[in-house]
Tab-separated table of C-alpha atoms in Angstrom:
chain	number	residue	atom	x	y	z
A	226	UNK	CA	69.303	-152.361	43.398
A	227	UNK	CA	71.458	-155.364	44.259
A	228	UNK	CA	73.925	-153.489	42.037
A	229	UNK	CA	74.506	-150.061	43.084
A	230	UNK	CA	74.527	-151.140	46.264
A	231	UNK	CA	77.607	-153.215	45.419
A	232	UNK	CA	78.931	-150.059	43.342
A	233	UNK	CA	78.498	-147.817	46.299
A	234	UNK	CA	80.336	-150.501	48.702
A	235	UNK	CA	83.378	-150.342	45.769
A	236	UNK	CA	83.275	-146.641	45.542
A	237	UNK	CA	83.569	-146.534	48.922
A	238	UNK	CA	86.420	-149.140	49.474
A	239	UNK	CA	88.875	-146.715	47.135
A	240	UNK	CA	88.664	-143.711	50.210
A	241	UNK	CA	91.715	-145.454	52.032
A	242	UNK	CA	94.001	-145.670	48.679
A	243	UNK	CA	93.072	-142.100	48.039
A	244	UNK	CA	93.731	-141.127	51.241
A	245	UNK	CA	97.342	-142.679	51.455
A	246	UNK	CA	98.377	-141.361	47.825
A	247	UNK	CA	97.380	-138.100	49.201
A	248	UNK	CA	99.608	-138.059	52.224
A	249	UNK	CA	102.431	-139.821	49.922
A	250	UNK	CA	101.851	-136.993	47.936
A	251	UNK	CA	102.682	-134.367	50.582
A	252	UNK	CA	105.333	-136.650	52.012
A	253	UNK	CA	106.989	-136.197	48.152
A	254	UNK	CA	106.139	-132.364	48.177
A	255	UNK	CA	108.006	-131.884	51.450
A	256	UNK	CA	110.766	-133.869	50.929
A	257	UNK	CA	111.468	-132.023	47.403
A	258	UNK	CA	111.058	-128.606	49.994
A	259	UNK	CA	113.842	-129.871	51.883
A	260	UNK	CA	115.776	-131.056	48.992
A	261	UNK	CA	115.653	-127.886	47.784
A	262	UNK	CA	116.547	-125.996	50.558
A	263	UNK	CA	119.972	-128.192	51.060
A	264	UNK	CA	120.986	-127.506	47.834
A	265	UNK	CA	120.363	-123.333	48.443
A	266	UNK	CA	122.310	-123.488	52.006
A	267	UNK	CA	124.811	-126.421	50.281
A	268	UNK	CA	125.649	-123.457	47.340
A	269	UNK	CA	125.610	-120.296	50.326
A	270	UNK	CA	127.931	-122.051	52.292
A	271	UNK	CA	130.367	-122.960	49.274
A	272	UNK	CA	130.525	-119.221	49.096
A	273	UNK	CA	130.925	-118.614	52.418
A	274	UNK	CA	133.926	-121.437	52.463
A	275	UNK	CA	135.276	-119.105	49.823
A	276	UNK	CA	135.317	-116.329	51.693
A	277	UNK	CA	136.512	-118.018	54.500
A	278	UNK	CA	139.616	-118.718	52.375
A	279	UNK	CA	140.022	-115.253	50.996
A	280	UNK	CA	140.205	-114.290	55.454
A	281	UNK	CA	142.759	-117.357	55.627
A	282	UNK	CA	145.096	-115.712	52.673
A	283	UNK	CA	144.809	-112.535	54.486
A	284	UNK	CA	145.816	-113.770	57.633
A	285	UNK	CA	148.532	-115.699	56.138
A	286	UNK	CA	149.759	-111.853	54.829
A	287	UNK	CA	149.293	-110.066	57.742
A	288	UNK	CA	151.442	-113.076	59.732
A	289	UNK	CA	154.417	-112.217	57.252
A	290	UNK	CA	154.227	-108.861	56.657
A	291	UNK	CA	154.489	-108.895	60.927
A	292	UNK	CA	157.787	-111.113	60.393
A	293	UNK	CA	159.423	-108.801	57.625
A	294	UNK	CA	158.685	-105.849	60.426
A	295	UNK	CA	160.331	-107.664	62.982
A	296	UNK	CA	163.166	-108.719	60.833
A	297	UNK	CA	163.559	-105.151	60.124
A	298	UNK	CA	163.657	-103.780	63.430
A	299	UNK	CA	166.313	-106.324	64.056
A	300	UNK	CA	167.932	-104.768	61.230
A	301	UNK	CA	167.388	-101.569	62.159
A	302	UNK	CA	169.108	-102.084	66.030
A	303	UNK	CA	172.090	-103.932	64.508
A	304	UNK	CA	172.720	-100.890	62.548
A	305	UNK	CA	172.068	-98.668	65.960
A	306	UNK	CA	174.671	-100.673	67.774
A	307	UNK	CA	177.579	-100.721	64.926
A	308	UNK	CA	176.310	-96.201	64.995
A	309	UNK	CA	176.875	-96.088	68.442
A	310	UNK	CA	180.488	-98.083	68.137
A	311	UNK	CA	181.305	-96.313	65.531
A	312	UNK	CA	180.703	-93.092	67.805
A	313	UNK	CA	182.226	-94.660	70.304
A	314	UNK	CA	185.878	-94.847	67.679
A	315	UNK	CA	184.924	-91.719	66.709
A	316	UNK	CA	185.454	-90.519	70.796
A	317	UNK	CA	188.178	-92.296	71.194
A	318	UNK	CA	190.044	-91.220	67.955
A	319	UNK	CA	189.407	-87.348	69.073
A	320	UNK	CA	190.795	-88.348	72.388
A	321	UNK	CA	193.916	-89.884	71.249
A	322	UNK	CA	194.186	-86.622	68.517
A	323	UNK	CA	194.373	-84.324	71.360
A	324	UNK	CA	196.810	-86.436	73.307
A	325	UNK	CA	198.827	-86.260	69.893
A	326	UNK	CA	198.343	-82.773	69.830
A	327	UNK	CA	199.882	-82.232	73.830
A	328	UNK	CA	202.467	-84.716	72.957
A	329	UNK	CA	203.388	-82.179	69.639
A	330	UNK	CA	203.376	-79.282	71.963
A	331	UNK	CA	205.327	-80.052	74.862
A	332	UNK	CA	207.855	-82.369	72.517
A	333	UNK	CA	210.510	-80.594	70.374
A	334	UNK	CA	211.933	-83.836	68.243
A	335	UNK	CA	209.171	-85.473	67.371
A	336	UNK	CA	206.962	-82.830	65.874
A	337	UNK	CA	207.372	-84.815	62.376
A	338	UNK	CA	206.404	-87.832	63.647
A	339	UNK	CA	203.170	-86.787	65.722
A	340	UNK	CA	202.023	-84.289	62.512
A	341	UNK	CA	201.866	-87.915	60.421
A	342	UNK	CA	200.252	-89.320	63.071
A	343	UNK	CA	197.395	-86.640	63.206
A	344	UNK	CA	197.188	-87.167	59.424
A	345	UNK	CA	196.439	-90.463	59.693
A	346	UNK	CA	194.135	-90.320	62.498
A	347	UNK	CA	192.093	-87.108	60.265
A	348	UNK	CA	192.136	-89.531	57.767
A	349	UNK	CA	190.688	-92.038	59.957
A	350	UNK	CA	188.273	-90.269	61.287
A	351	UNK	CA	187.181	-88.508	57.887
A	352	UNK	CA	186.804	-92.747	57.388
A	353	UNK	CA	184.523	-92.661	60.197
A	354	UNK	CA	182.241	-90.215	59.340
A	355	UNK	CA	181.336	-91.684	55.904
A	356	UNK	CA	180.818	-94.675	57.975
A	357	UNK	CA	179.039	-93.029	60.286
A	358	UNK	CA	176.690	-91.044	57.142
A	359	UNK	CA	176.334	-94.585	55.070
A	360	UNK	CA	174.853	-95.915	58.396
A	361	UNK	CA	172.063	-93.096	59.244
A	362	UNK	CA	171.126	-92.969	55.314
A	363	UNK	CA	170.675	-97.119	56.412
A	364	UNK	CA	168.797	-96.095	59.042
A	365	UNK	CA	166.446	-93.147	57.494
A	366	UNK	CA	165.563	-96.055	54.244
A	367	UNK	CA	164.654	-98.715	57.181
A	368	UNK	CA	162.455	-96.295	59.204
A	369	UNK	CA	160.589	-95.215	55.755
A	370	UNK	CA	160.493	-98.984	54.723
A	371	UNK	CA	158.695	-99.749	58.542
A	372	UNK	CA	156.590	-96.573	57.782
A	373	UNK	CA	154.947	-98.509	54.259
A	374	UNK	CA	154.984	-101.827	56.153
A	375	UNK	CA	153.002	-100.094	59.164
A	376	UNK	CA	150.664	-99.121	56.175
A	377	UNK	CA	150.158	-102.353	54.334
A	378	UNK	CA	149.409	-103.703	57.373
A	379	UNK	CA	146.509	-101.143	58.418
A	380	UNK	CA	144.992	-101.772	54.975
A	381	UNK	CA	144.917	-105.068	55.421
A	382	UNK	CA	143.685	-104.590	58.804
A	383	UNK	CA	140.846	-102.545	57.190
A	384	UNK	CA	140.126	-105.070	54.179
A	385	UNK	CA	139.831	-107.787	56.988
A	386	UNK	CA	136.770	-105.827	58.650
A	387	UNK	CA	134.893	-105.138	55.366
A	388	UNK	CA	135.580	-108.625	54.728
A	389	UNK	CA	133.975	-109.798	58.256
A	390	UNK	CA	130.515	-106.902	57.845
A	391	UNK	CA	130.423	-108.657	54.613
A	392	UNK	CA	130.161	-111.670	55.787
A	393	UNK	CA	127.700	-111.165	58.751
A	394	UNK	CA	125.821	-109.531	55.670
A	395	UNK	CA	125.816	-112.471	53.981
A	396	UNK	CA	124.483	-114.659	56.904
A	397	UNK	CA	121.427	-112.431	56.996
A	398	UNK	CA	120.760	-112.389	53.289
A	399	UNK	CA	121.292	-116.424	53.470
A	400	UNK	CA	118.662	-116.204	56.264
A	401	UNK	CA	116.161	-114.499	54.694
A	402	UNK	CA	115.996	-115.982	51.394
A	403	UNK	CA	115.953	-119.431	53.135
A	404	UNK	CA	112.488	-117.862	54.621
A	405	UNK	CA	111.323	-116.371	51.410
A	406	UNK	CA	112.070	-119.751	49.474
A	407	UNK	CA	110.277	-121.758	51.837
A	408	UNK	CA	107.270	-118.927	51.408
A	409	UNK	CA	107.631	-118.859	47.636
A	410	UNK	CA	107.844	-122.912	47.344
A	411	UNK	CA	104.692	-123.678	49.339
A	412	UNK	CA	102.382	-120.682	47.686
A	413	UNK	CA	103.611	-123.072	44.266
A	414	UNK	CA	102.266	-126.137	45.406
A	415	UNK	CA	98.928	-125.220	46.799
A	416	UNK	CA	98.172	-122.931	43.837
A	417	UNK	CA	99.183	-126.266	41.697
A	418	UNK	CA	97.463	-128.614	44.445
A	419	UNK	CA	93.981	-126.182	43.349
A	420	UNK	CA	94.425	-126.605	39.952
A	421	UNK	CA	95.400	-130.307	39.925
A	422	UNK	CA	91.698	-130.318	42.050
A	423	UNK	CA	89.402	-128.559	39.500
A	424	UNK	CA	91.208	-130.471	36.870
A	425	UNK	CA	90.363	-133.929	38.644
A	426	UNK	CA	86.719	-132.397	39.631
A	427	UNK	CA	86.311	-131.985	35.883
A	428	UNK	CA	87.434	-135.115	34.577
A	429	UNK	CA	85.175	-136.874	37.816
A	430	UNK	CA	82.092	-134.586	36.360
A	431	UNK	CA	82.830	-135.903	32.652
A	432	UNK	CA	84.170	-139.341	33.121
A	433	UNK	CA	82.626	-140.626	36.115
A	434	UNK	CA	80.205	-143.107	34.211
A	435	UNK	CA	82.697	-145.376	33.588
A	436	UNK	CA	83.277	-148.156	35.792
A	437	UNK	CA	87.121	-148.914	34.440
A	438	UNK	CA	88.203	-145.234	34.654
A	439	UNK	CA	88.976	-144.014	38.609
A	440	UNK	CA	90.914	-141.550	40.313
A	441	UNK	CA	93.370	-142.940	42.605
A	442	UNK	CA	95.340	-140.510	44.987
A	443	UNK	CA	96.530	-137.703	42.392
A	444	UNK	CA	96.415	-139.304	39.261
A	445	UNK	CA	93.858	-140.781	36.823
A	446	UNK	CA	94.118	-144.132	35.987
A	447	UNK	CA	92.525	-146.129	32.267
A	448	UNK	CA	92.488	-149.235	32.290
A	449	UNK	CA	94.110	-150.517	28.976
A	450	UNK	CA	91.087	-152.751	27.674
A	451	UNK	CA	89.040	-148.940	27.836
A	452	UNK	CA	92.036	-147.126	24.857
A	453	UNK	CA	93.720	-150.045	23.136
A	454	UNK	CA	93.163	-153.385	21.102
A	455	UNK	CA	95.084	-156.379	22.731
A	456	UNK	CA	99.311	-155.936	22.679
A	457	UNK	CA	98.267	-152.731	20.457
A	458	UNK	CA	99.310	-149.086	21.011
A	459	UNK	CA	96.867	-147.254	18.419
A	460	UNK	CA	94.015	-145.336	20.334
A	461	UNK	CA	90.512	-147.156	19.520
A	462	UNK	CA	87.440	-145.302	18.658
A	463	UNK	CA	86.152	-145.628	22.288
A	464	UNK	CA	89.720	-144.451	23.735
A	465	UNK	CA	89.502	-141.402	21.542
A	466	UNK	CA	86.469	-140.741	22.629
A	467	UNK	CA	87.740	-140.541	26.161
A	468	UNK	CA	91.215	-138.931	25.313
A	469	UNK	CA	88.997	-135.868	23.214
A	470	UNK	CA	87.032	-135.413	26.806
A	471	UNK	CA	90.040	-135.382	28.504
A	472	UNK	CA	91.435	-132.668	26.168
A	473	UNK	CA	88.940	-130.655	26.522
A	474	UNK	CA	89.038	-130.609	30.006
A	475	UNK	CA	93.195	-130.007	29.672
A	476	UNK	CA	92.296	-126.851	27.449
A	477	UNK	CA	89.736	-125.644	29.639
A	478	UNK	CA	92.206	-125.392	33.154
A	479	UNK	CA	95.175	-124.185	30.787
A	480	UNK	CA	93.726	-120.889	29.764
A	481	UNK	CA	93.241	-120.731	33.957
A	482	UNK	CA	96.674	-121.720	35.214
A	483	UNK	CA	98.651	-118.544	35.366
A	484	UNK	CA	101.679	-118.978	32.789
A	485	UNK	CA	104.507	-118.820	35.856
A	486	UNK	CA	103.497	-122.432	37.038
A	487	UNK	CA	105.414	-124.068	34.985
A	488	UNK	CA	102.840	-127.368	34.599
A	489	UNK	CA	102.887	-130.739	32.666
A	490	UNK	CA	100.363	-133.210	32.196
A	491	UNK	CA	102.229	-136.533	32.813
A	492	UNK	CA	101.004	-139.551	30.517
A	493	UNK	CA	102.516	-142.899	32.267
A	494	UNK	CA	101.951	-146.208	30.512
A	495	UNK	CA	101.874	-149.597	32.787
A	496	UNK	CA	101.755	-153.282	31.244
A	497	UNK	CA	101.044	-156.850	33.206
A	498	UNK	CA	104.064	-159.549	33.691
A	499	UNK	CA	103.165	-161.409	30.543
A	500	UNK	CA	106.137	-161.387	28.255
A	501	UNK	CA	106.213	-160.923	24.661
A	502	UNK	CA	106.628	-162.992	22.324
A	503	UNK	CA	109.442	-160.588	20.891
A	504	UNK	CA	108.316	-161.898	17.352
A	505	UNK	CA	105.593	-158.991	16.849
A	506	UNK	CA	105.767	-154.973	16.400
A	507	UNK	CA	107.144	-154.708	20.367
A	508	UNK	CA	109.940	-156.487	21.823
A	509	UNK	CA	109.117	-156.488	25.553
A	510	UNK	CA	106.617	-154.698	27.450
A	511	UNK	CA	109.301	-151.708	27.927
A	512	UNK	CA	108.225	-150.707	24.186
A	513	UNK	CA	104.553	-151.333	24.787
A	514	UNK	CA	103.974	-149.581	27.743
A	515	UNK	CA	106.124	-146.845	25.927
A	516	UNK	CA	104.463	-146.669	22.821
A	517	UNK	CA	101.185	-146.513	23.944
A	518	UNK	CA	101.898	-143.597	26.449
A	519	UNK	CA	103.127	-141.557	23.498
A	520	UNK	CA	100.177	-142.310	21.152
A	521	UNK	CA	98.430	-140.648	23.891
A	522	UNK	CA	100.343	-137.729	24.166
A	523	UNK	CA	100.108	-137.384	20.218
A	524	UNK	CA	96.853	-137.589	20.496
A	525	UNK	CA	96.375	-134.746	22.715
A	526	UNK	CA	98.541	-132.687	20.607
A	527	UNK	CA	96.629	-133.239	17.446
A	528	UNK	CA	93.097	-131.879	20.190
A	529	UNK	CA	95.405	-128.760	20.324
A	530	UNK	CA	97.148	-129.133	24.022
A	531	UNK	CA	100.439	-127.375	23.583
A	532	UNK	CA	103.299	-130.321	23.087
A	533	UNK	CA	105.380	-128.618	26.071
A	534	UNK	CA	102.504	-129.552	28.564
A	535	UNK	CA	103.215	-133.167	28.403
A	536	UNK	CA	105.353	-136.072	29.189
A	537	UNK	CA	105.269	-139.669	28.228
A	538	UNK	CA	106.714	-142.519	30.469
A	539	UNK	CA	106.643	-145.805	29.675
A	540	UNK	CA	107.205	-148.122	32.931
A	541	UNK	CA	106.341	-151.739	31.395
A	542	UNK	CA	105.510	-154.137	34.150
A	543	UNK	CA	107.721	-153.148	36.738
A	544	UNK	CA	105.139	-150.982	38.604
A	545	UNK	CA	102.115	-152.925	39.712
A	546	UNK	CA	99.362	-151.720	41.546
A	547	UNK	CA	98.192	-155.290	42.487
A	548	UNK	CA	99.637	-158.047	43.271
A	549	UNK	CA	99.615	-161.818	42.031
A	550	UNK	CA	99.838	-163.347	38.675
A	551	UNK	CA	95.652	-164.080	38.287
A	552	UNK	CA	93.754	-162.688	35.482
A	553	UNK	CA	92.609	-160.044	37.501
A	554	UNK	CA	95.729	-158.215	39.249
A	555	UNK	CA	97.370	-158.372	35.624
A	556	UNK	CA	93.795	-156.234	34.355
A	557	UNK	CA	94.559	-153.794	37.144
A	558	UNK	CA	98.282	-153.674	36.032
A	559	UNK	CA	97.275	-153.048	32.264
A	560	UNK	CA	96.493	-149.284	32.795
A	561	UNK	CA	97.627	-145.622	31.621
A	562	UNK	CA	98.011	-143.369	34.342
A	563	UNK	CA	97.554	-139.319	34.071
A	564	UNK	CA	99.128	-137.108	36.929
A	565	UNK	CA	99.085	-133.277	36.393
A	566	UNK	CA	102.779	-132.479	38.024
A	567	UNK	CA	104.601	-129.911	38.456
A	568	UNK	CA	108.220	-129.714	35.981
């Protein structure tokens, strides 16, 4: 009586680790939420930035296609003003042929010398006129050239607005996947957070007669002395015993998990501080701890549970659950831990 009364008290004492793995757990869970949901708006506004750029280059465009059109209207008065001086010769060359032509009438000796003179102000004013015909041809090419600026311009004009609805489109899309991602991410981890339950309510139906076996927070934990010799990494008769129930149990919730959670059964092996000798099969407790999480996992594989369902980590003695150096924090350390995750 004596001792399941002191079993009950222990039983009872591993609520509070539970209970803080748990909450570690969602801590983890949200944090890998958020993570997430950086990354998406960290990639949306990248392409956002891009478009940004594409409104910059069009700007830039716009601004100098607006300078070319003022430089051209420039153009295009300097070329009014010389038209209208030229006019303005033109005037005053027919004014100073008509004089000519009084001055030929009403003189008798100097008919010869005005008749040369109108020649060479005809010959002038022919001069003129080509002038005057080179300049509105000037003119007419500037006023079409202004005509396919105005044009560019209102294209760009118009490229600039689809570019803007496509951006507020954008924003909106951005928007709502943010809200279906958050949706989609938490119906993943409660449908794994039930599974990972029946599959710990199984293995606490199958293995709960063994005092050395326990379930803290989400993972199960072995103590080494329960699969493996001392220093060894080959699975003992009692550890396969334990490793064939826990297959079975793996097999069981696989043919239950739908096939788009994307599940692994993480195998994670844990040593004490004692060094190695380095002399025998392992090195350091790196190898150890490694080698006997994978006879695990090989084990499993050869019960049937598919080889891309699990993961072996091998952690050595860097990850203690208990503290000190006594005999029994370095049994607590020895352990293999099993966490059904999420890849």
């Amino acid at each position: 009586m004596a001792l399941a009364r002191n079993r009950r008290s222990q039983r009872a004492v591993d609520y509070w680790p539970g209970f803080v793995d748990a909450l570690s757990t969602l801590l983890l869970a949200i944090m890998f939420l958020l993570t997430v949901f950086v990354l998406a708006q960290f990639f949306l506004s990248r392409e956002i930035s891009g478009k940004d750029d594409v409104l910059n280059r069009l700007t830039s465009q716009i601004n100098e296609l607006t300078q070319l059109l003022a430089l051209e209207k420039s153009g295009k008065q300097d070329l009014e003003d010389a038209l209208v001086n030229l006019q303005a010769s033109l005037a005053q060359s027919e004014s100073d042929r008509t004089r000519l032509q009084q001055l030929l009438d009403s003189g008798a000796g100097a008919s010869d010398a005005a008749n040369a003179r109108v020649t060479t102000l005809e010959g002038e004013l022919d001069s003129e006129k080509q002038v005057s015909a080179r300049a509105m041809s000037q003119i007419e090419l500037l006023n079409q050239q202004i005509a396919a600026l105005r044009s560019q311009i209102a294209a760009v004009e118009e490229a600039l607005q689809a570019s803007e609805a496509k951006d507020k489109s954008s924003q909106a899309k951005i928007a709502d996947l943010g809200r279906r991602l958050n949706v989609a991410l938490a119906q993943r981890v409660q449908e794994l957070n039930r599974y990972r339950s029946d599959f710990f309510g199984r293995l606490r139906e199958i293995l709960s007669d063994r005092e050395n076996i326990r379930i803290v927070g989400d993972r199960f934990v072995f103590q080494s002395e329960v699969l493996f010799p001392s220093g060894g990494s080959d699975l003992n008769e009692a550890g396969q015993a334990e490793m064939g129930k826990l297959a079975a149990a793996l097999l069981d919730l696989a043919r239950e998990i739908p096939s788009e959670i994307n599940w692994v059964l993480r195998v994670d092996g844990h040593t004490d501080n004692v060094p190695l000798s380095g002399t025998g099969r392992y090195r350091d407790n790196w190898e150890l701890s490694s080698a006997r999480a994978t006879s695990v996992v090989k084990f499993l594989i050869s019960k049937g549970v598919p080889a891309n369902r699990l993961v072996a980590a091998g952690f050595g003695e860097f990850q203690p659950i208990a503290e000190g150096s006594d005999d029994a924090a370095r049994a607590t350390n020895r352990r293999i831990e099993l966490k059904l995750t999420e890849r």
